[in-house]
Amino acid sequence: MAQLRRVVEVRRTFKDKELDELFLVAMCELSESFSMRLFVTEALFVRSFRLFGTRTQQAEWVPKILAWESIGCFAMTELGHSSNLRGIETTATYDAANRDFIIDTPSLMATKIWIGMAGETATHTACLARLLVRGQDCGLHWFVVPLRDPKTGRLMPGVTAGDVGAKAGRNGLDNGWIQFTHVRVPRDAMLARWARVAADGTFHAGLNPEDADPANNVSPAAAAGLAYAGLIPERLEITRGIPMMLNQALTIAVRYAAGRRQGPAGNPQVLDYPSIQAALMPALARMHAVMAAAGAVWTTWHAMEEGGPNALLQGLPDMHALSAGIKATVTWDGADILERCRRAMGGHAYSRYNAIADYIGDYGVMTTGGGDNAVLVQQTARYVLAMARKSMADPNKFASTVAPTDSVAYLPSAVALAAEGVPPAVSDWTSLAQLHAVLQWLAVAKVQALGMSLASAPKGGMTRAWNAAHADISAVAQLHTHQYLARAIRIRAGDLEPTARDSAVAPAALQPTFVRLARLYLLDVLRQFARDLLLHGWARDVVEQLDVEFADACAQVRDQAMPLVDAFGLPDWILQAPLARADGDGYRAYLATIQNAPNCFGPPKYWDAEVRPLTAPAGRSRL
Amino acid sequence: MAQLRRVVEVRRTFKDKELDELFLVAMCELSESFSMRLFVTEALFVRSFRLFGTRTQQAEWVPKILAWESIGCFAMTELGHSSNLRGIETTATYDAANRDFIIDTPSLMATKIWIGMAGETATHTACLARLLVRGQDCGLHWFVVPLRDPKTGRLMPGVTAGDVGAKAGRNGLDNGWIQFTHVRVPRDAMLARWARVAADGTFHAGLNPEDADPANNVSPAAAAGLAYAGLIPERLEITRGIPMMLNQALTIAVRYAAGRRQGPAGNPQVLDYPSIQAALMPALARMHAVMAAAGAVWTTWHAMEEGGPNALLQGLPDMHALSAGIKATVTWDGADILERCRRAMGGHAYSRYNAIADYIGDYGVMTTGGGDNAVLVQQTARYVLAMARKSMADPNKFASTVAPTDSVAYLPSAVALAAEGVPPAVSDWTSLAQLHAVLQWLAVAKVQALGMSLASAPKGGMTRAWNAAHADISAVAQLHTHQYLARAIRIRAGDLEPTARDSAVAPAALQPTFVRLARLYLLDVLRQFARDLLLHGWARDVVEQLDVEFADACAQVRDQAMPLVDAFGLPDWILQAPLARADGDGYRAYLATIQNAPNCFGPPKYWDAEVRPLTAPAGRSRL
Ligand SMILES: Cc1cc2nc3c(=O)[nH]c(=O)nc-3n(C[C@H](O)[C@H](O)[C@H](O)COP(=O)(O)OP(=O)(O)OC[C@H]3O[C@@H](n4cnc5c(N)ncnc54)[C@H](O)[C@@H]3O)c2cc1C
Ligand SMILES: Cc1cc2nc3c(=O)[nH]c(=O)nc-3n(C[C@H](O)[C@H](O)[C@H](O)COP(=O)(O)OP(=O)(O)OC[C@H]3O[C@@H](n4cnc5c(N)ncnc54)[C@H](O)[C@@H]3O)c2cc1C
């Protein structure tokens, strides 16, 4: 928290916006806990107001939050419910007599938990609760509830809250739990952009008149779907947050593997083993694909957010599915990549001085926080299934519909490919377009197979069939996501025309490097789904050729591995991993770190009490 | 260390050997650091004497070590070398004038590192060093070197050593680093069972005359291979250590998934999702296969150790390959299983009060310590390749050769199957014998493909070809290991005749359960290698049927999941995971643990200094 206060103070002195942004990036790279604090505040708390608050509420709260005068948190999850939001038990009961809401935690399982900054520091929370008006359940809505006195830090009357205690990582952030005992908040504590309760206790669904504008005629039904949209930006944040973390791990692992020789000087670098290349090089490619996609998703999201309610609502299904797919796919891949970095470093990854161990601890939240991956892939697959059906029903109409992102633009052509009955041939293994087409074809082939297996479910057995198809559902979501990311890295490589919302094409001199990365990325993803390729008609020798091309692509990226990690631009003081020092003198720095740590040198304090009674018991002559 | 001292004292009061053993098992389950201390002492340090010491040396040292009067460690790894033992730089130079050895660390990279208990507590170390006699390099040998004064804990002259500091886990164990500056040790400090230096400085390879016996005529060449055998017991220990750890994680995850409902009471248990079953049920089956194999490998090893030098040397290649394969396969699988347990628990795995987070930290050493898995699979594959060639050359002779373990007994029949050119048919998916035959066939099919691809390597390109084939090498080692483990669980299930060295068959009443586990185990392993099955000739619909059978087998084991984890017999005080309480009241216990933790309730100490300046700056009127 001291870190945070200092950052807030320093930022107030900045005049330069770019400097301010760079400063924040560096701080986030330096400290996972700091980045989570910033994230909870700016991505979750502020966003709750932006998405769910009326103009008045936004004007009142956003500046206070950005100035950290109100420290806020985002209380959705309960002890018993998170993946299943419909189970949320916390209630907000409108009391028409007093014109206020009573926020209450009716059971142990309704305890809000894991809430970032609720443990010690938050003065307010955005709280998701079931709105009860005149005994009627009006669905889930967001309320702002004061938690602590901003002056003393003491809990407000009726609020019981505390820290969740020791965690796998990010112990510098106070995740907390909260219980409410009939806590009264005024009527304007309800974030009322999409639904409101009139003073007399009438519930109105639909856009708040305050925000209404003739161009934006939102139906109450459409507005009701919005409570879940709050997590979309959190999921899109993955496109920035995961590379921020994993590029550090990759820099460390690649530098170690380049510096590590098996045996005396002159012997091969560990990085020359094809097995180590196969572990680390595709990981570099995957991170570049994610970074390439960040620009497009954020440009799209900002346009939706600022384009008024209609733009927001229209774009929502597509953006929701895409962000869920990205969140799940990229965080699963990231877990895998971190583990590879760990393994590439042999025993030295076990030392906390080489950073990887702490990344693994910190990372543990990624596959579940912001929505559990196993649940998210279902949302993506459901959307892809529906869109593929639409595309099959009327490809021309589908192709001409303007979608907010380009995530489903591939469907008509991929459906046409799938209709040919044989997998698309790869005549040129260096053609990104051909490899990309295979990926898109496989996505559609899997979607169609999934659709068929669901269609054959017995009456009343749909839920069962859906749950049983989880492996295929997960594959569909991942393939859909990868074909989207592949698009982004092809654009970066200058291999595909960008649209207005895409991020910049790489400078010509760097394009050949991005082509290599894009090729490796595509081959790696195809290889991950080799089983499916074979099941959907690829011949054995094509898969064998895929392996050969993959090894070749790894070797090509390996040639540029050192400049590639240097280009991440992570200085030693951010990496905090002596073995990975930029100047190459890692071993000396590593041993020096060990020797400077407290208690490196003994004898330990416990020697006389615990060791000596065993090794030199009193009353025995010396050996 | 206090824990250890107390255990040593308590054990001295025990009269009952069985009680003593149970006590140790419980302590190891309770504390990973304790188990490592015990392990370093009993499995590594004592074993160094048993394997490499003469009878006199054993008689002198073993009792002292077992009584913890000498606390020892096992110093093999150096900063620069471990996977590549040939690179070891520490020297032991014989000084004929003084009749002693000079142990020396000639460079920074020669610093011994990671050595368990070298950080603070060890009084002695077994040290692997390059023996130099009369300027000649006589290979790597073991030496006992005093590190600390048993009374004061101070380092001996010439020894510099300290703790490696913060680690990913097992921080209760002092791993350390050691440098030797011309440390003199007497001539009998060299463990001299398999080679010795005479007082005059003549180096003799071959069994020490003291240990010679007419029945055991060991050639010097055979004896030279032994320096590496010290790690075999460490690797076999995996068959006990991994289930000891992972059964805890599985108990916690299964109980959580059974208690967790999506939504209000009456809704489905998370454990009923096929995706969660597919994650956790095969893990139970894999652990049972490992446990089933433990009896046989240890019986065999003890027979080798106690059967004199010939028995040891004869059994070595087979045992070496098998133990390396088990170590790599089981620890890789274990990492995967731990990650699944973590994911099955959603956000609650991130709390350190639910144990999984700490297991993941502790576990980080398993895939590399005791030999890096990527290196070990090469040793196993090399052996399987050689044995498969032998078996192909003369199947009858091969079949009649008595091997120390039953690990390669399958080769003749699997080679015959492979010769048929089509994969073995599965006519009955409940037949363990048929599934096992497919596994063995696939192992051989992969070995033969590997052999062919190596045979086509250009002259001088063998190392390159070998390194490039790492994925296949790894698959061969794992398939070989799994067919061995499958044998063990089939025996346990009463489905296969045991030999004298196998562990007990399960009681008749439990055999049906073991049959289910064995079936799931086999299906799961086949599924892991589905890509290879397809590449080696399995038809698509067979793989699709495999998926169906797998889901069915998961559901069958799920029906017994709760009794299966209860049968691991792990009480709450060992699990230390309130959410997994045996009485089912996990959520209450979990929240109570959180609330009883220090600093759960605020305001935090830093409020006035760090928060208040932001939320209620002085000189501003109260909001
Ligand atoms: C907690 C802990 C306790 C330990 N305790 C002890 C102890 O008590 N005594 C002791 O002597 N040692 C101990 N060790 C050291 C341990 O045995 C080594 O860390 C281990 O052998 C791996 O060696 P390394 O770290 O040098 O890996 P490296 O050799 O640096 O391996 C780096 C990478 O290269 C890869 N690699 C290496 N060779 C090849 C190859 N031929 N082909 C393909 N890939 C390759 C590896 O897979 C790995 O990914 C301990 C380690 C830890 C973490
Ligand atoms: C460090 C950290 C910070 C957090 N910060 C916040 C915060 O600031 N605000 C907030 O509101 N929340 C926060 N959370 C909570 C987080 O969002 C939840 O943990 C997450 O949504 C998962 O929910 P759960 O823990 O209830 O998982 P569970 O629902 O218990 O999931 C258990 C298992 O069931 C599986 N599962 C569930 N449903 C299905 C299904 N339909 N099909 C198949 N499998 C299924 C899951 O994949 C998982 O494996 C945080 C969590 C952590 C760990």
PDB file of C-alpha atoms and ligand atoms in Angstrom, chain A residues 256-257 260-262 270-271 273-276 340-351 587, chain B residues 36 40 44 73-84 112-117 142 167 169-170 173 175 231 234 332 362 364-375 378 466-467 470, ligand 1:
ATOM      1  CA  TYR A 256      19.185 -19.140 -18.861  1.00  0.00           C
ATOM      2  CA  ALA A 257      18.946 -21.724 -21.626  1.00  0.00           C
ATOM      3  CA  ARG A 260      23.589 -22.826 -19.732  1.00  0.00           C
ATOM      4  CA  ARG A 261      25.995 -25.215 -21.337  1.00  0.00           C
ATOM      5  CA  GLN A 262      26.062 -28.918 -20.746  1.00  0.00           C
ATOM      6  CA  VAL A 270      20.762 -25.986 -23.612  1.00  0.00           C
ATOM      7  CA  LEU A 271      18.814 -23.746 -25.982  1.00  0.00           C
ATOM      8  CA  TYR A 273      18.293 -28.929 -27.743  1.00  0.00           C
ATOM      9  CA  PRO A 274      15.261 -29.319 -29.998  1.00  0.00           C
ATOM     10  CA  SER A 275      13.218 -30.297 -26.937  1.00  0.00           C
ATOM     11  CA  ILE A 276      13.960 -26.979 -25.222  1.00  0.00           C
ATOM     12  CA  ARG A 340       7.729 -24.921 -19.436  1.00  0.00           C
ATOM     13  CA  CYS A 341       9.842 -21.968 -18.324  1.00  0.00           C
ATOM     14  CA  ARG A 342      10.117 -23.596 -14.930  1.00  0.00           C
ATOM     15  CA  ARG A 343      11.218 -26.900 -16.379  1.00  0.00           C
ATOM     16  CA  ALA A 344      13.682 -25.294 -18.752  1.00  0.00           C
ATOM     17  CA  MET A 345      15.583 -23.948 -15.764  1.00  0.00           C
ATOM     18  CA  GLY A 346      16.099 -27.296 -14.059  1.00  0.00           C
ATOM     19  CA  GLY A 347      16.701 -26.977 -10.340  1.00  0.00           C
ATOM     20  CA  HIS A 348      17.382 -23.257 -10.464  1.00  0.00           C
ATOM     21  CA  ALA A 349      13.700 -22.513 -11.003  1.00  0.00           C
ATOM     22  CA  TYR A 350      13.172 -23.696  -7.435  1.00  0.00           C
ATOM     23  CA  SER A 351      15.080 -20.725  -6.076  1.00  0.00           C
ATOM     24  CA  TYR A 587      25.896 -17.190 -12.165  1.00  0.00           C
TER      25      TYR A 587
ATOM     26  CA  MET B  36      12.991 -34.408   2.711  1.00  0.00           C
ATOM     27  CA  VAL B  40      18.305 -37.049   2.373  1.00  0.00           C
ATOM     28  CA  LEU B  44      20.793 -40.577   0.023  1.00  0.00           C
ATOM     29  CA  CYS B  73      24.190 -34.671   2.937  1.00  0.00           C
ATOM     30  CA  PHE B  74      24.686 -35.771  -0.627  1.00  0.00           C
ATOM     31  CA  ALA B  75      26.691 -33.331  -2.695  1.00  0.00           C
ATOM     32  CA  MET B  76      26.574 -34.216  -6.336  1.00  0.00           C
ATOM     33  CA  THR B  77      25.130 -31.178  -8.132  1.00  0.00           C
ATOM     34  CA  GLU B  78      27.328 -28.167  -8.899  1.00  0.00           C
ATOM     35  CA  LEU B  79      26.303 -24.713  -9.990  1.00  0.00           C
ATOM     36  CA  GLY B  80      27.229 -25.574 -13.553  1.00  0.00           C
ATOM     37  CA  HIS B  81      26.590 -29.295 -13.707  1.00  0.00           C
ATOM     38  CA  SER B  82      24.040 -31.814 -12.746  1.00  0.00           C
ATOM     39  CA  SER B  83      22.211 -33.187 -15.732  1.00  0.00           C
ATOM     40  CA  ASN B  84      25.651 -33.477 -17.221  1.00  0.00           C
ATOM     41  CA  LYS B 112      28.124 -27.556  -4.888  1.00  0.00           C
ATOM     42  CA  ILE B 113      24.578 -26.297  -4.738  1.00  0.00           C
ATOM     43  CA  TRP B 114      21.072 -27.318  -3.668  1.00  0.00           C
ATOM     44  CA  ILE B 115      22.555 -29.866  -1.321  1.00  0.00           C
ATOM     45  CA  GLY B 116      19.851 -30.804   1.192  1.00  0.00           C
ATOM     46  CA  MET B 117      20.895 -29.931   4.793  1.00  0.00           C
ATOM     47  CA  TRP B 142      32.509 -40.336  -3.545  1.00  0.00           C
ATOM     48  CA  LYS B 167      12.752 -21.482  -2.254  1.00  0.00           C
ATOM     49  CA  GLY B 169       8.695 -24.771  -1.224  1.00  0.00           C
ATOM     50  CA  ARG B 170      10.111 -26.955   1.537  1.00  0.00           C
ATOM     51  CA  LEU B 173      14.719 -27.837   4.856  1.00  0.00           C
ATOM     52  CA  ASN B 175      19.381 -26.641   1.079  1.00  0.00           C
ATOM     53  CA  LEU B 231      20.332 -42.277  -7.515  1.00  0.00           C
ATOM     54  CA  GLU B 234      16.020 -41.983  -4.851  1.00  0.00           C
ATOM     55  CA  TRP B 332       5.311 -35.509 -14.871  1.00  0.00           C
ATOM     56  CA  ASP B 362       6.800 -27.998  -2.694  1.00  0.00           C
ATOM     57  CA  GLY B 364       8.474 -27.877  -8.021  1.00  0.00           C
ATOM     58  CA  VAL B 365      11.555 -29.960  -7.320  1.00  0.00           C
ATOM     59  CA  MET B 366      10.072 -33.292  -8.349  1.00  0.00           C
ATOM     60  CA  THR B 367      10.404 -33.075 -12.124  1.00  0.00           C
ATOM     61  CA  THR B 368      14.053 -32.137 -11.919  1.00  0.00           C
ATOM     62  CA  GLY B 369      15.546 -33.225  -8.576  1.00  0.00           C
ATOM     63  CA  GLY B 370      17.047 -36.707  -8.565  1.00  0.00           C
ATOM     64  CA  GLY B 371      17.705 -36.323 -12.269  1.00  0.00           C
ATOM     65  CA  ASP B 372      15.933 -34.078 -14.727  1.00  0.00           C
ATOM     66  CA  ASN B 373      13.061 -35.904 -16.403  1.00  0.00           C
ATOM     67  CA  ALA B 374      14.114 -34.845 -19.872  1.00  0.00           C
ATOM     68  CA  VAL B 375      17.439 -36.550 -19.295  1.00  0.00           C
ATOM     69  CA  GLN B 378      16.658 -40.783 -22.668  1.00  0.00           C
ATOM     70  CA  TRP B 466      18.844 -38.442 -31.110  1.00  0.00           C
ATOM     71  CA  ASN B 467      18.207 -34.968 -29.729  1.00  0.00           C
ATOM     72  CA  HIS B 470      13.164 -36.230 -28.029  1.00  0.00           C
TER      73      HIS B 470
HETATM   74  C1  LIG C   1      14.970 -28.576  -3.841  1.00  0.00           C
HETATM   75  C2  LIG C   1      16.145 -29.245  -4.491  1.00  0.00           C
HETATM   76  C3  LIG C   1      16.882 -30.154  -3.777  1.00  0.00           C
HETATM   77  C4  LIG C   1      18.002 -30.744  -4.338  1.00  0.00           C
HETATM   78  N1  LIG C   1      18.760 -31.570  -3.561  1.00  0.00           N
HETATM   79  C5  LIG C   1      19.942 -32.020  -4.045  1.00  0.00           C
HETATM   80  C6  LIG C   1      20.819 -32.765  -3.204  1.00  0.00           C
HETATM   81  O1  LIG C   1      20.533 -33.009  -2.029  1.00  0.00           O
HETATM   82  N2  LIG C   1      22.003 -33.170  -3.735  1.00  0.00           N
HETATM   83  C7  LIG C   1      22.354 -32.919  -5.025  1.00  0.00           C
HETATM   84  O2  LIG C   1      23.424 -33.313  -5.441  1.00  0.00           O
HETATM   85  N3  LIG C   1      21.539 -32.207  -5.872  1.00  0.00           N
HETATM   86  C8  LIG C   1      20.342 -31.758  -5.392  1.00  0.00           C
HETATM   87  N4  LIG C   1      19.526 -31.027  -6.223  1.00  0.00           N
HETATM   88  C9  LIG C   1      19.945 -30.726  -7.597  1.00  0.00           C
HETATM   89  C10 LIG C   1      19.163 -31.492  -8.654  1.00  0.00           C
HETATM   90  O3  LIG C   1      19.535 -32.819  -8.661  1.00  0.00           O
HETATM   91  C11 LIG C   1      19.388 -30.804 -10.007  1.00  0.00           C
HETATM   92  O4  LIG C   1      18.735 -29.571  -9.962  1.00  0.00           O
HETATM   93  C12 LIG C   1      18.844 -31.620 -11.163  1.00  0.00           C
HETATM   94  O5  LIG C   1      19.659 -32.736 -11.343  1.00  0.00           O
HETATM   95  C13 LIG C   1      18.757 -30.824 -12.469  1.00  0.00           C
HETATM   96  O6  LIG C   1      19.991 -30.341 -12.819  1.00  0.00           O
HETATM   97  P1  LIG C   1      20.189 -28.823 -13.238  1.00  0.00           P
HETATM   98  O7  LIG C   1      19.460 -27.975 -12.265  1.00  0.00           O
HETATM   99  O8  LIG C   1      21.626 -28.596 -13.412  1.00  0.00           O
HETATM  100  O9  LIG C   1      19.415 -28.750 -14.637  1.00  0.00           O
HETATM  101  P2  LIG C   1      20.006 -28.248 -16.029  1.00  0.00           P
HETATM  102  O10 LIG C   1      21.054 -29.165 -16.478  1.00  0.00           O
HETATM  103  O11 LIG C   1      20.374 -26.811 -15.910  1.00  0.00           O
HETATM  104  O12 LIG C   1      18.746 -28.384 -16.966  1.00  0.00           O
HETATM  105  C14 LIG C   1      18.234 -27.263 -17.642  1.00  0.00           C
HETATM  106  C15 LIG C   1      17.303 -27.743 -18.715  1.00  0.00           C
HETATM  107  O13 LIG C   1      18.028 -28.432 -19.726  1.00  0.00           O
HETATM  108  C16 LIG C   1      17.393 -29.624 -20.034  1.00  0.00           C
HETATM  109  N5  LIG C   1      18.377 -30.616 -20.450  1.00  0.00           N
HETATM  110  C17 LIG C   1      19.536 -30.903 -19.837  1.00  0.00           C
HETATM  111  N6  LIG C   1      20.181 -31.872 -20.505  1.00  0.00           N
HETATM  112  C18 LIG C   1      19.408 -32.212 -21.561  1.00  0.00           C
HETATM  113  C19 LIG C   1      19.513 -33.161 -22.618  1.00  0.00           C
HETATM  114  N7  LIG C   1      20.562 -33.965 -22.714  1.00  0.00           N
HETATM  115  N8  LIG C   1      18.502 -33.238 -23.527  1.00  0.00           N
HETATM  116  C20 LIG C   1      17.438 -32.432 -23.423  1.00  0.00           C
HETATM  117  N9  LIG C   1      17.289 -31.518 -22.447  1.00  0.00           N
HETATM  118  C21 LIG C   1      18.269 -31.415 -21.535  1.00  0.00           C
HETATM  119  C22 LIG C   1      16.686 -30.030 -18.770  1.00  0.00           C
HETATM  120  O14 LIG C   1      15.581 -30.853 -19.055  1.00  0.00           O
HETATM  121  C23 LIG C   1      16.234 -28.706 -18.214  1.00  0.00           C
HETATM  122  O15 LIG C   1      15.016 -28.383 -18.804  1.00  0.00           O
HETATM  123  C24 LIG C   1      18.370 -30.459  -5.678  1.00  0.00           C
HETATM  124  C25 LIG C   1      17.599 -29.576  -6.429  1.00  0.00           C
HETATM  125  C26 LIG C   1      16.492 -28.958  -5.849  1.00  0.00           C
HETATM  126  C27 LIG C   1      15.703 -27.990  -6.662  1.00  0.00           C
END
